XYZ file of C-alpha atoms in Angstrom:
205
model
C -62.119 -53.632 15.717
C -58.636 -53.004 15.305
C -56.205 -50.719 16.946
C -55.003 -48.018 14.585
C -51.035 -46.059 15.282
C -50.683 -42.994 13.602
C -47.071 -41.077 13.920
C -46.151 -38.186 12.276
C -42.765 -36.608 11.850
C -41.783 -32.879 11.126
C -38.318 -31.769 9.590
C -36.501 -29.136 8.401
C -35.685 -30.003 5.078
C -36.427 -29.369 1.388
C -39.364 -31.320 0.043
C -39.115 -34.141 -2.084
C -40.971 -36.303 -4.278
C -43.625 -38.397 -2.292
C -43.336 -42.078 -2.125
C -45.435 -42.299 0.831
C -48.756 -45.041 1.732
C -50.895 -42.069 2.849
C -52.925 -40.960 -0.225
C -52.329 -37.453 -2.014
C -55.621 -36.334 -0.505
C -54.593 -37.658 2.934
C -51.078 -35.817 2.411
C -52.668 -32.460 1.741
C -55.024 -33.073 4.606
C -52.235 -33.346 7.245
C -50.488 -30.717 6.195
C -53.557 -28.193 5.926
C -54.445 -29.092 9.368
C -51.212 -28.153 10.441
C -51.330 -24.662 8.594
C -54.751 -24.310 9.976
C -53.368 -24.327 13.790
C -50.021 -23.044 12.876
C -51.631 -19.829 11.714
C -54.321 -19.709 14.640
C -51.990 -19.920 17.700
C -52.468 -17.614 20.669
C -50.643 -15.691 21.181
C -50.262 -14.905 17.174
C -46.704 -16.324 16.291
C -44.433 -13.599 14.088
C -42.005 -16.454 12.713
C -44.295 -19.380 12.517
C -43.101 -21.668 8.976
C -45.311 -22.967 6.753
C -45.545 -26.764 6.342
C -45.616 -28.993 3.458
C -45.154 -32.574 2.817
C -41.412 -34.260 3.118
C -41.801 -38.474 2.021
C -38.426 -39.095 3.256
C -40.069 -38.588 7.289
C -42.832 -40.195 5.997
C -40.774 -43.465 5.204
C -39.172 -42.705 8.798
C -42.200 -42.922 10.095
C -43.931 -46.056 8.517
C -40.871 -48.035 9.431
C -41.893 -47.136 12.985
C -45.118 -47.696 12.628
C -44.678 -50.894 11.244
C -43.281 -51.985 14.736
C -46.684 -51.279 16.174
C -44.604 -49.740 19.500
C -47.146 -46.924 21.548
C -44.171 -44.682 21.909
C -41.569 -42.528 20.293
C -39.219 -44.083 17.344
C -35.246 -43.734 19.136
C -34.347 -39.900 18.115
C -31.556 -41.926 15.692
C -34.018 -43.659 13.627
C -35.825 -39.921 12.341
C -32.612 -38.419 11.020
C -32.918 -37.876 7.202
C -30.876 -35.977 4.707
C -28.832 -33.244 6.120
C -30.902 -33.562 9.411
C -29.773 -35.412 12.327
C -33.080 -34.290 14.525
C -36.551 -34.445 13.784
C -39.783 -34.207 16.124
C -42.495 -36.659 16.230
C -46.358 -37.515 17.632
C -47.668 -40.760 18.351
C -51.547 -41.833 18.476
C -53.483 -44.852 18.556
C -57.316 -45.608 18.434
C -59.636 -48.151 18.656
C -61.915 -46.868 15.271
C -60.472 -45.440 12.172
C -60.546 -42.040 12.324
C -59.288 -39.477 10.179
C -56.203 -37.571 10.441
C -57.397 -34.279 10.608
C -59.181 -35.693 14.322
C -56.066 -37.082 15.282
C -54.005 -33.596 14.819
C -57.214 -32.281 16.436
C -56.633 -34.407 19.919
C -52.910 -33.365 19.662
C -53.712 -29.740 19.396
C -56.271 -30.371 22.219
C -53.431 -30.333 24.577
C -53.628 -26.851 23.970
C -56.089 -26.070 26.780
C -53.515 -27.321 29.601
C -50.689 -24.733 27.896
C -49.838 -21.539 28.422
C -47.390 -19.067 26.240
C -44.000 -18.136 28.195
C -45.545 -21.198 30.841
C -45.845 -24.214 29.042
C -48.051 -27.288 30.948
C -50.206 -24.846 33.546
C -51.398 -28.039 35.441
C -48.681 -31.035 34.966
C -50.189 -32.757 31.932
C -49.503 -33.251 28.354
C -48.508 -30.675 25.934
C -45.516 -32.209 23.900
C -48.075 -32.968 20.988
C -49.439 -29.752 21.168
C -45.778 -27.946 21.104
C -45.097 -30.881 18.470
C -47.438 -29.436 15.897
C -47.035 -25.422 16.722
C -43.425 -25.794 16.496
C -42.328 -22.514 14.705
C -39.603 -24.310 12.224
C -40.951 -27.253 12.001
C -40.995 -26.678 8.392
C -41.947 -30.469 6.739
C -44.158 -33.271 7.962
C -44.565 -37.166 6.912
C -46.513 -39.008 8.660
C -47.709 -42.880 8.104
C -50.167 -45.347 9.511
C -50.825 -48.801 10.706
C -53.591 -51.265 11.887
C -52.910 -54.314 13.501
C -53.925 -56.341 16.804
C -57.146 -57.168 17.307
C -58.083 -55.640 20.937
C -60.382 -55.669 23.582
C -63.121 -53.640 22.052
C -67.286 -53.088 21.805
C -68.857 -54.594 19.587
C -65.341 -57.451 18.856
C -66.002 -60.737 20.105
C -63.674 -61.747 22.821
C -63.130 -65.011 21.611
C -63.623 -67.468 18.618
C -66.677 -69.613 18.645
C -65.973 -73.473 18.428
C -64.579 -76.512 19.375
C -62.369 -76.331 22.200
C -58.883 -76.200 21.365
C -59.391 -76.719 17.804
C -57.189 -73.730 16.864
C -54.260 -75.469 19.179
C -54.605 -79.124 18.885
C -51.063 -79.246 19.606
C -51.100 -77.091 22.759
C -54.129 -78.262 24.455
C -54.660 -78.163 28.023
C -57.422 -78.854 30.193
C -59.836 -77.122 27.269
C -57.256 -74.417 26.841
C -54.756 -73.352 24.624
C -51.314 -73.425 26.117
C -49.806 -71.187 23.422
C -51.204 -69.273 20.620
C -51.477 -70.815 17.189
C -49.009 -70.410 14.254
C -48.787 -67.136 11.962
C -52.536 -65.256 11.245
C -54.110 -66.285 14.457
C -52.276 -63.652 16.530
C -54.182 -61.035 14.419
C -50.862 -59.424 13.375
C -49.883 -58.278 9.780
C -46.492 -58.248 10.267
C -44.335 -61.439 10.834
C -41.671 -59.481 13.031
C -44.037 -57.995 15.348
C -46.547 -61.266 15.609
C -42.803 -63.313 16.755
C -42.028 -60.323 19.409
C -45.518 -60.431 20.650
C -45.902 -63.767 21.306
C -42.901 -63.954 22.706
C -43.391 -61.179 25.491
C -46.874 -62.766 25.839
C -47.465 -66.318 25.905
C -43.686 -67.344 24.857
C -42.929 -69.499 21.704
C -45.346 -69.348 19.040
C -46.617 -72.862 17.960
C -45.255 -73.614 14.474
C-alpha cells in the first residue's frame, strides 16, 4: 500500500493551456467539485468566482509534490505569472482515492466553521476556507505516490535470508543501513537520498 500526497493550488490568473499529469477527466473533476461547494456555501456567497483549471499551479504543485513533504510548499515557490500569492491544500492517504473524496474531507472542515466566526471549537478549517475562497478564481492541483508505509494488508518486512538485501551492512542478522537505490521504496532519487539520510544516515551504494 502506498501513501498517496495530493496538493492543490488556487490562483487568480487567466487560464492557460494544460500541461498537467492529472488527466482531462481528472482536471474537470477537481474543478466541478469545487463549483459544486463554491455554489452551496451557507450562508449563500453574493461574489463567490467560478473556478477553472490554471496548468501553470498545477506544475507548482507537482514540483511540490514531488518532494513528498506533508506540509505546505514555502508561499515563494506558488507564485506564477503576474501573481506573487497563491493558496494551497495538502492531503495524504494510505489507498488511492479519488479527488473528488479528497476535496470532500477538505470541505468536511466545514462542520467546525462558522460564517463571521471562523473555527467554533479550535480545529481545522484552513482547507475548508482554502476551497470556498471567494476569488480564488483558478486551481491546479497534482499528485504523487511514494513510500511504502505501515499499512493493513502490506507486509512489514521482506521474506528471506537474513541480511541478504545488505550483505555489506550486516549486523548481528540486521541491516545496519538500508540498501542502495529501489529498496527504500522511493520513486524519486532526491527524496530516497534525503530520507535515508534523516533516517538511517548514508545510503549503502
Amino acid at each position: 500500500c502506498n501513501i498517496y500526497l495530493f496538493l492543490c493550488t488556487a490562483t487568480f490568473l487567466a487560464f492557460r493551456p494544460s500541461t498537467s499529469g492529472v488527466s482531462v477527466a481528472e482536471q474537470s473533476e477537481i474543478v466541478n467539485k469545487h463549483n459544486e461547494f463554491r455554489r452551496s456555501v451557507q450562508p449563500p456567497a453574493s461574489n463567490m468566482l467560478k473556478m477553472s483549471w490554471n496548468s501553470e499551479a498545477a506544475a507548482n504543485a507537482q514540483a511540490w509534490a514531488d518532494q513528498c513533504i506533508m506540509d505546505h510548499s514555502p508561499k515563494s515557490d506558488r507564485r506564477i505569472t503576474n501573481l506573487n500569492k497563491c493558496g494551497e491544500n495538502v492531503a495524504s492517504s494510505g489507498n488511492r482515492i479519488s479527488w473528488s473524496e479528497v476535496i470532500q474531507g477538505w470541505y468536511n472542515e466545514a462542520k467546525d466553521w462558522r460564517y463571521g466566526v471562523g473555527s467554533i471549537n479550535g480545529k481545522t478549517v484552513g482547507h475548508f476556507t482554502q476551497v470556498v475562497w471567494y476569488n480564488s478564481h483558478e486551481i491546479g492541483c497534482e499528485l504523487i505516490s511514494s513510500l511504502k508505509g505501515n499499512y493493513q494488508h502490506t507486509q512489514p518486512y521482506k521474506s528471506g535470508t537474513p541480511c541478504g538485501d545488505c550483505p555489506k551492512a550486516c549486523s548481528d542478522n540486521l541491516c545496519s543501513k538500508w540498501p542502495a537505490l529501489n529498496k527504500c521504496y522511493m520513486n524519486i532519487r532526491t527524496l530516497y537520498h534525503n530520507f535515508c539520510f534523516h533516517i538511517c544516515g548514508n545510503c549503502i551504494t
